[in-house]
Coordinates of C-alpha atoms and ligand atoms in Angstrom, one line a residue:
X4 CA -2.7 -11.3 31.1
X5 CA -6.2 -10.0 29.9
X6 CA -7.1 -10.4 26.5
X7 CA -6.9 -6.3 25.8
X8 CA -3.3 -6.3 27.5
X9 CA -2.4 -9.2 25.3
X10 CA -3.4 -7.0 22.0
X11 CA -1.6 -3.9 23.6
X12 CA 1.8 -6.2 24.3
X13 CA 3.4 -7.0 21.0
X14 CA 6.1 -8.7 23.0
X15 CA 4.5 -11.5 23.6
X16 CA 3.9 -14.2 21.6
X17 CA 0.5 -13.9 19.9
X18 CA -1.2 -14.2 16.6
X19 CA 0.0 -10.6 14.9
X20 CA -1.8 -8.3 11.8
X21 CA 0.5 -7.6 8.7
X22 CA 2.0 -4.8 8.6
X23 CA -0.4 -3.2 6.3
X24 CA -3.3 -4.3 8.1
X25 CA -2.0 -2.8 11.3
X26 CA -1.0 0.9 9.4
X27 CA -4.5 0.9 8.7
X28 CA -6.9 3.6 10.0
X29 CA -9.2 2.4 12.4
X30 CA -13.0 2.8 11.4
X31 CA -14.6 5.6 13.6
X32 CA -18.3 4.8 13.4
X33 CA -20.1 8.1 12.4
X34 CA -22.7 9.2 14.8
X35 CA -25.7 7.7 14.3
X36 CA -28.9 9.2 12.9
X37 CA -30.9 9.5 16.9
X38 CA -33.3 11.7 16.7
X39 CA -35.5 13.1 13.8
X40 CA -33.8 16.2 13.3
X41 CA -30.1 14.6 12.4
X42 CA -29.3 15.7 9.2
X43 CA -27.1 12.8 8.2
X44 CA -25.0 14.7 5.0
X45 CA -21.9 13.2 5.8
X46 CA -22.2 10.0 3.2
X47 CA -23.5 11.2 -0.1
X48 CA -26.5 9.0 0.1
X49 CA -29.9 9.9 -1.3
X50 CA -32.1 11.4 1.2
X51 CA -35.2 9.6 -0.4
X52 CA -36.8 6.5 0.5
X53 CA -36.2 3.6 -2.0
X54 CA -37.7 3.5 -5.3
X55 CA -40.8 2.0 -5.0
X56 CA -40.4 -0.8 -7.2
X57 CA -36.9 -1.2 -5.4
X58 CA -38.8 -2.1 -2.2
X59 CA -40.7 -4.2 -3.7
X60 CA -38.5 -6.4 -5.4
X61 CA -36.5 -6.5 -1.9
X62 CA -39.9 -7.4 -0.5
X63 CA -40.6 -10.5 -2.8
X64 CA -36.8 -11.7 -2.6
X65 CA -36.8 -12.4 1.1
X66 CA -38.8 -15.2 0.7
X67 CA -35.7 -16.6 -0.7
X68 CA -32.9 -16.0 1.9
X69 CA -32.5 -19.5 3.2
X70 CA -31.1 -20.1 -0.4
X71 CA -28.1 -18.6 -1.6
X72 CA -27.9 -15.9 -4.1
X73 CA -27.1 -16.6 -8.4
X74 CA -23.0 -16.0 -7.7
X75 CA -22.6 -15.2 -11.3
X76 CA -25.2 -12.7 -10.7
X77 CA -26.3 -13.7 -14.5
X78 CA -29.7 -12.0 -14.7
X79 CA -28.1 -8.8 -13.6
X80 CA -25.4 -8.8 -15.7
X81 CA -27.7 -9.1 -19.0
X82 CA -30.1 -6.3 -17.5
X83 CA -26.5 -4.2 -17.0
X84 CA -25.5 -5.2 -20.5
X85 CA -28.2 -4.6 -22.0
X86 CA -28.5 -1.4 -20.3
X87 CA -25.2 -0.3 -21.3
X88 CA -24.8 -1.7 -24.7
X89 CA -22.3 -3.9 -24.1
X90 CA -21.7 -8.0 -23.7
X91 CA -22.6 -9.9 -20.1
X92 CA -18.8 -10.8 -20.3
X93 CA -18.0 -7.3 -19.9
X94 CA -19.8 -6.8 -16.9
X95 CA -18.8 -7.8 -13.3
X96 CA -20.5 -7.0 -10.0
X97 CA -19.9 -6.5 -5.9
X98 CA -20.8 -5.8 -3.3
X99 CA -20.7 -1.9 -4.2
X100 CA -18.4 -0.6 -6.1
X101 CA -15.8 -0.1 -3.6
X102 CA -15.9 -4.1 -3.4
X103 CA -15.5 -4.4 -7.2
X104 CA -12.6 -2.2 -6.9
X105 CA -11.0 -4.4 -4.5
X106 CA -11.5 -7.1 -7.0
X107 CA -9.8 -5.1 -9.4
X108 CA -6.8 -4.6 -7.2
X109 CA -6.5 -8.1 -5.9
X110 CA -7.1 -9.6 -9.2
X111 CA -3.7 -7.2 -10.9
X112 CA -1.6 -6.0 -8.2
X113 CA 1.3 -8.1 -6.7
X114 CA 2.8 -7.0 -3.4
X115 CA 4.7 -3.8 -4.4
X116 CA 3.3 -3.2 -7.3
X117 CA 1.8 0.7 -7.6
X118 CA -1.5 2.1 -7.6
X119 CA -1.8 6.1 -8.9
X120 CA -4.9 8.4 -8.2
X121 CA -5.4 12.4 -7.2
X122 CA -5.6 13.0 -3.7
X123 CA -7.6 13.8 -1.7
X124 CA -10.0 11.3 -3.5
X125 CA -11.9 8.7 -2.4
X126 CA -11.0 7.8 1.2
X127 CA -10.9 3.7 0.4
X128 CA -8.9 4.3 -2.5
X129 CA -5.2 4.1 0.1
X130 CA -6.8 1.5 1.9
X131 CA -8.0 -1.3 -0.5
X132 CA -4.6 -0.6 -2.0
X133 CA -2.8 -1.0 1.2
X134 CA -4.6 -3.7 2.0
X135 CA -3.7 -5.6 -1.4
X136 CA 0.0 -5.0 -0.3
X137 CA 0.4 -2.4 -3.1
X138 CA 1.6 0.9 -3.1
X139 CA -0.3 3.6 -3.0
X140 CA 0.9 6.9 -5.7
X141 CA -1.0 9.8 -4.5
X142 CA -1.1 12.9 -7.2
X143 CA -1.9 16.1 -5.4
X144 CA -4.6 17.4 -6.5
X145 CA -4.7 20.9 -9.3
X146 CA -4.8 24.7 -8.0
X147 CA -9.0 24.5 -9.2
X148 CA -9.7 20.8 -7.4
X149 CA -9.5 18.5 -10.2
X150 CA -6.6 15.6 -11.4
X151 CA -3.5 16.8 -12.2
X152 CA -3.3 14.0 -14.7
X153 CA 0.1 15.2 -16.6
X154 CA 1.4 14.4 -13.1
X155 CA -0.6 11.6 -12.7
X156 CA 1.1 10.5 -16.5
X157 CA 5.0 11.2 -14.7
X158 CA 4.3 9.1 -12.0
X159 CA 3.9 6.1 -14.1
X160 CA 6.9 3.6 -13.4
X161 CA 7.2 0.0 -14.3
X162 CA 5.3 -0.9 -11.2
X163 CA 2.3 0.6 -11.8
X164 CA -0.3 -2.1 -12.4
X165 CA -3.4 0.4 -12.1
X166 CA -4.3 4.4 -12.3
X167 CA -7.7 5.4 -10.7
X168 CA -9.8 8.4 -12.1
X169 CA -12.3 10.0 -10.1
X170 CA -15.0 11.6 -11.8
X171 CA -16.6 13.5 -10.4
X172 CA -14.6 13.9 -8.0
X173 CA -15.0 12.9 -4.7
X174 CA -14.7 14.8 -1.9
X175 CA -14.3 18.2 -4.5
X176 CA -16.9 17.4 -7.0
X177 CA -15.0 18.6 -10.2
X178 CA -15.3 16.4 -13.3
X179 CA -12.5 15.5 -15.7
X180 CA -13.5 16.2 -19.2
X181 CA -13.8 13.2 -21.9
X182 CA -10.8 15.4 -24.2
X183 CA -8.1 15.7 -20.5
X184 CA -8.9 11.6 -20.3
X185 CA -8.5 10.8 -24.0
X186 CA -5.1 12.9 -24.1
X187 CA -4.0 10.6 -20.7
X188 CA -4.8 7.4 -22.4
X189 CA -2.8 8.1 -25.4
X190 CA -0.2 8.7 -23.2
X191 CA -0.4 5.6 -20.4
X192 CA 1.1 2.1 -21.1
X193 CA -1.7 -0.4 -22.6
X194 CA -1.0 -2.7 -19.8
X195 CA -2.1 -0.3 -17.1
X196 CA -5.8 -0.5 -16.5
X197 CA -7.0 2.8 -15.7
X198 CA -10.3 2.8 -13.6
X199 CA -12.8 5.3 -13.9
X200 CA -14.8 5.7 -11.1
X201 CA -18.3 6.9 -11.5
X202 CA -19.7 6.4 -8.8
X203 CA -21.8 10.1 -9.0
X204 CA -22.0 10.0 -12.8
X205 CA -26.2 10.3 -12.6
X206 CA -25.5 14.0 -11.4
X207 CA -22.9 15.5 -13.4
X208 CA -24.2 17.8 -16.2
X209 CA -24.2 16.0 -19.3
X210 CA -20.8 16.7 -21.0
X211 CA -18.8 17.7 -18.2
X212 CA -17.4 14.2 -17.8
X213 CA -16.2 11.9 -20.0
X214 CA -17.9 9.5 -22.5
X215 CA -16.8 6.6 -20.5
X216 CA -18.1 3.9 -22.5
X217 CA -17.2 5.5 -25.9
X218 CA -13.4 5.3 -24.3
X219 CA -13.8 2.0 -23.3
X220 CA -14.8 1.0 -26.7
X221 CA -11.5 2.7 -27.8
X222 CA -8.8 1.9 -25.1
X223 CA -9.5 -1.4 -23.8
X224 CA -7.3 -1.3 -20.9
X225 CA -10.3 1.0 -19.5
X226 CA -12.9 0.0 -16.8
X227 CA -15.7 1.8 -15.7
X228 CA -16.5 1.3 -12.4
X229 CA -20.5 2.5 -10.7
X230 CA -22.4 2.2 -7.9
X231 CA -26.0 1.8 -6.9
X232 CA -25.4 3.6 -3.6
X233 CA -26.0 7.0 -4.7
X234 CA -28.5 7.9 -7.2
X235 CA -30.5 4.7 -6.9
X236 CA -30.2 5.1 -3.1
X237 CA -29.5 1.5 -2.8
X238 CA -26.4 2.0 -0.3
X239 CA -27.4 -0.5 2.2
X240 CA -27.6 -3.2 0.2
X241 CA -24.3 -3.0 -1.7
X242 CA -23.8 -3.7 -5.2
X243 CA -21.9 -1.8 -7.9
X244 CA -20.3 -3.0 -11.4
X245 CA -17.7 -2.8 -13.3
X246 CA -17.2 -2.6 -17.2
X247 CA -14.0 -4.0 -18.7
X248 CA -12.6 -6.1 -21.3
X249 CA -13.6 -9.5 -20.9
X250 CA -10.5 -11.3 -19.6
X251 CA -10.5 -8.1 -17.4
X252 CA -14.0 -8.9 -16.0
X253 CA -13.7 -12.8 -15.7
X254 CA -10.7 -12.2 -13.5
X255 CA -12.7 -9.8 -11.7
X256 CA -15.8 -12.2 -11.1
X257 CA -12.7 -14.6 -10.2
X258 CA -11.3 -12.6 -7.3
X259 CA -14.5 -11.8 -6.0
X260 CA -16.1 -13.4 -2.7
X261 CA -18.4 -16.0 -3.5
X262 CA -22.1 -15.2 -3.1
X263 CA -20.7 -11.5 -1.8
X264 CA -24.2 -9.9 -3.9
X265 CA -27.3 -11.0 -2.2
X266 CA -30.4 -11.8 -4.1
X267 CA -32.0 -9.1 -2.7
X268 CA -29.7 -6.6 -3.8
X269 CA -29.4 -8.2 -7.3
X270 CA -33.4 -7.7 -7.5
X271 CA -33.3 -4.2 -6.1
X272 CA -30.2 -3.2 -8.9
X273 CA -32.8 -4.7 -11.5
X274 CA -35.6 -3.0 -10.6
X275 CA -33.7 0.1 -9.9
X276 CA -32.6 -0.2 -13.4
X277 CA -36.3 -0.6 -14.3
X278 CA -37.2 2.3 -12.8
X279 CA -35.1 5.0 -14.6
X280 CA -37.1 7.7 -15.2
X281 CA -38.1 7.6 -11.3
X282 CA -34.3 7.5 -10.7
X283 CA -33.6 10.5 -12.8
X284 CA -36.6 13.0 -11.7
X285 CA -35.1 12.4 -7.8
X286 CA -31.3 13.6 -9.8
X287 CA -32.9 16.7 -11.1
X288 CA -34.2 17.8 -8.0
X289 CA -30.9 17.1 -6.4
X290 CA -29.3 19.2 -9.0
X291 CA -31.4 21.9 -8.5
X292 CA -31.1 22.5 -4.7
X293 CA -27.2 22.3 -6.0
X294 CA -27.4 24.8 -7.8
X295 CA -29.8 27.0 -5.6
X296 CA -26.9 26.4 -2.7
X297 CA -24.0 27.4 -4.5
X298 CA -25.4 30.5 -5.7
X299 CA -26.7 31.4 -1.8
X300 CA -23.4 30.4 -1.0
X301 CA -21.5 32.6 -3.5
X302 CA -23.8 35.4 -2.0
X303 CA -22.4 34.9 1.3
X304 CA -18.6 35.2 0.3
X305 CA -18.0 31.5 -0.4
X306 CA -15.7 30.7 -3.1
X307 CA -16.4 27.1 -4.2
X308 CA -15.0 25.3 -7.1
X309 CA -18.7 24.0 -9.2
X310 CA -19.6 20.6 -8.2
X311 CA -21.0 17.5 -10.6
X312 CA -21.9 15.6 -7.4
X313 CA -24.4 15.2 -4.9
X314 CA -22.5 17.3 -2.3
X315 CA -20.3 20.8 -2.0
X316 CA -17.2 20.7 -1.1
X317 CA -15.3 23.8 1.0
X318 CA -11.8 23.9 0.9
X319 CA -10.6 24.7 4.4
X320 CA -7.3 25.0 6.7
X321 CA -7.3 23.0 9.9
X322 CA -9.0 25.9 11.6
X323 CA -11.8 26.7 9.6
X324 CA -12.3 23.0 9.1
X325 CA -12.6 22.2 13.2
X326 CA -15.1 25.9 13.5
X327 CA -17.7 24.2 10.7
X328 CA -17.5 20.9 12.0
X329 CA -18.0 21.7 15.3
X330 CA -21.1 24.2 14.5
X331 CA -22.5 21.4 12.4
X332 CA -22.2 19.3 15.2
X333 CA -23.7 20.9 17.2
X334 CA -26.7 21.7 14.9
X335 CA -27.0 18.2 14.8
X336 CA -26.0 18.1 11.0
X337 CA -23.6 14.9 10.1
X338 CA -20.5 16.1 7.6
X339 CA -17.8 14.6 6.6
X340 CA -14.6 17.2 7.8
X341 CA -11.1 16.2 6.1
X342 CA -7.7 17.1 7.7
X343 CA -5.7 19.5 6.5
X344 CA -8.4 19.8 3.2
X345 CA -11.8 21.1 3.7
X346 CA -15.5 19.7 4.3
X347 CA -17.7 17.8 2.6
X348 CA -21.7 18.3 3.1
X349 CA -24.3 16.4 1.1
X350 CA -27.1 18.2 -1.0
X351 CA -30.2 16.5 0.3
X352 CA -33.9 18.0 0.6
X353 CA -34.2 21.6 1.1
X354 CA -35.3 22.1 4.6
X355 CA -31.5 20.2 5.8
X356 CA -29.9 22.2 2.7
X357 CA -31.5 25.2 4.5
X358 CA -29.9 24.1 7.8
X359 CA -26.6 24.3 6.2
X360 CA -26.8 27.3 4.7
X361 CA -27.7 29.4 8.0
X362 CA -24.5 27.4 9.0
X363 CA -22.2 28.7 6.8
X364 CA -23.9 32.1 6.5
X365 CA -22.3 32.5 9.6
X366 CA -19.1 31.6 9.1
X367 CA -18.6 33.3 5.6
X368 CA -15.3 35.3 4.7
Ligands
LIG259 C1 -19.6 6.2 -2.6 C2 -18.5 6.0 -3.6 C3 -18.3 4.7 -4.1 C4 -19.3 3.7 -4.0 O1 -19.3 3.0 -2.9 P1 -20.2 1.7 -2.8 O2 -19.2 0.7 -2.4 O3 -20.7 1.4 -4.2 O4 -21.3 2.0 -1.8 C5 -17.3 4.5 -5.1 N1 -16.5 5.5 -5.4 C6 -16.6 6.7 -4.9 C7 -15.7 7.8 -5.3 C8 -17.6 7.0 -3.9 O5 -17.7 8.2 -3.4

C-alpha cells in the first residue's frame, strides 16, 4: 500500500487525527499574487509597503537570527504598556493575534466546554475553538450585520468558559457600540472572559466602537485582543497582543509556544509603535477611499451596511456570490467570497478600488 492509499484507508491500522482535527476545513491556498496587476483584496492587509522605520528595525535584527528571540518579549510589553496605559503584566503577545487567541482558549477551555461569538465572524474563530476540543456557540448575526448580543447573553450556559466580540466586525464591518457592550457585561457571569477583538480598531470612526480599555478597567473579566497585521501592515511577521487581568495574561504567556515571536517582529511591533503618526496618515487615506467607494457604490444600487474596517462587505445569496467571484477572478482581483453570506473585498489604493468598482457597476441591482 502507498502512503496516499494508506491516509485514504482508515481500516487499516495507522497513526489517526482526532476527531476534531479531521472535521477541520482543509486550508485552500489563495491564489497567489503572479503578475503585477493581481489585486490581492482578499486578506485585509495594507496595501503599502512597511513603515519605513519598520524595515529598518527588521533590517538591523537579522543580524541576530542565530540567537533566539526575548520569549517574555519584555521590551515589547513595556513599549505596549506604556502605550496603552496599563502594567507589562497586563500584556501578553503572539504570534498575531489569532495566535494569542489560541492562547486564550487553550489556557480556559476544557474539552466541552463552550465558546460563543456572532457568525459569520472571523473564520478562525470555529477552528481554534474546535481545535481546543471546545464547542463552538455560533449567534447569528442581526437583520443590519452586527452581534445580536441579547442572544449572544441567552446562549450562556454553565459551559461557557469564553464569549468573543468582534469589533468591527469582520467579514461585515459594523462596530458594536461601547453602551450595547457595557449593557452585555452587566449581564455575563464574571467568570466568563469576554474577548474583544480589535483587530481593525485603527479604522473605525472614533466612537463607533467601544472604549475597550475604559471597560477593561471596569469589568476585569475583559481582554482586548489586537493585531499588527492590519494597520501597521506587519502581517507577515505575526505578532498581536492581548490585554487582560494579570492572572489572565500570565496564563496566557503560559500556554503560549516558546519563542513563537521572533525578534524581528518584536522590533518591527516597536518601531511600528514608534512610528504612529506614519501609521495613522496611511488609516486616513484608507478611510477616505472607504468612503469615496461606498458612496459610488450606493450610486450604483448597492445597499451596503457602513463599514469601520478596511474592507466592504456585500451581502449576497449563493448566486450573486459565485457571479462576483467569478468576475473578480477573472479581472484578476483576489476576494474573499463566503458561502451562503456575501463577499468580502479589501479597500486598498484607488487605482485596484477603481477596479472593483467597474466590477460591481456591472453587476448592480
Ligand atoms: C486579521 C484578523 C485578526 C488578526 O490576525 P493576525 O493573526 O494578527 O494576523 C484577528 N481578528 C480578526 C477579526 C481579523 O480579521
Amino acid at each position: 500500500m502507498t502512503h496516499d492509499q494508506l491516509l485514504t484507508a482508515p481500516e487499516t491500522a495507522f497513526p489517526t487525527l482526532r476527531g476534531a482535527v479531521a472535521g477541520l476545513p482543509s486550508y485552500v491556498p489563495g491564489r497567489r499574487s503572479a503578475g503585477l496587476d493581481i489585486a490581492a483584496l482578499a486578506s485585509n492587509e495594507s496595501h503599502y509597503e512597511p513603515l519605513p522605520a519598520a524595515a529598518a528595525a527588521v533590517t538591523e535584527a537579522a543580524g541576530t537570527m542565530n540567537r533566539y528571540p526575548d520569549s517574555a518579549a519584555v521590551e515589547l510589553r513595556e513599549r505596549l504598556a506604556r502605550h496603552l496605559g496599563v502594567t507589562v503584566g497586563e500584556v501578553a503577545v503572539g504570534p498575531g493575534s489569532v495566535g494569542v487567541l489560541q492562547q486564550i482558549i487553550t489556557g480556559l477551555c476544557d474539552a466541552g466546554d463552550e465558546v460563543i461569538f456572532a457568525w459569520r465572524s472571523f473564520e478562525a474563530y470555529p477552528i481554534l475553538v474546535e481545535l481546543a476540543g471546545a464547542r463552538p456557540v455560533r449567534i447569528p448575526l442581526d437583520d443590519a450585520e452586527g452581534h445580536n448580543l441579547g442572544a449572544m447573553a441567552a446562549a450562556v450556559t454553565d459551559r461557557t468558559k469564553v464569549i468573543l466580540l468582534c469589533t468591527p466586525n469582520n467579514p461585515t464591518g459594523v462596530p458594536i457600540s461601547h453602551e450595547r457592550i457595557e449593557v452585555f457585561l452587566r449581564s455575563v457571569r464574571s467568570d466568563i472572559l469576554v474577548v474583544i477583538d480589535e483587530a481593525y480598531v485603527e479604522y473605525a470612526e472614533a466612537g463607533s466602537g467601544p472604549d475597550s480599555l475604559s471597560l477593561y478597567r471596569q469589568y476585569p473579566n475583559v481582554c482586548i485582543l489586537r493585531t499588527f497585521s492590519k494597520a501597521y501592515g506587519l502581517a507577515g511577521l505575526r505578532v498581536g497582543y492581548a490585554v487582560s487581568a494579570p492572572a489572565v495574561a500570565e496564563g496566557l504567556r503560559r500556554t503560549a509556544l516558546p519563542f513563537s515571536v521572533s525578534a524581528l517582529a518584536q522590533k518591527a511591533a516597536i518601531a511600528s509603535l514608534d512610528a504612529g503618526e506614519a501609521m495613522e496618515s496611511r488609516v486616513a487615506a484608507v478611510k477616505q477611499e472607504r468612503a469615496r467607494m461606498a458612496a459610488q457604490l450606493e450610486a450604483q444600487g448597492w445597499k451596503l451596511q457602513p463599514s469601520q474596517g478596511n474592507f466592504l462587505w456585500i451581502r449576497a445569496d449563493d448566486s450573486l456570490r459565485a457571479r462576483l467571484v467569478d468576475a473578480f477572478d477573472r479581472a484578476d482581483i483576489l476576494v474573499r467570497g463566503y458561502q451562503g453570506d456575501g463577499v468580502r473585498i479589501t479597500v486598498a489604493d484607488s487605482a485596484s478600488n477603481d477596479r472593483v468598482l467597474r466590477i460591481l457597476e456591472t453587476h448592480a441591482a
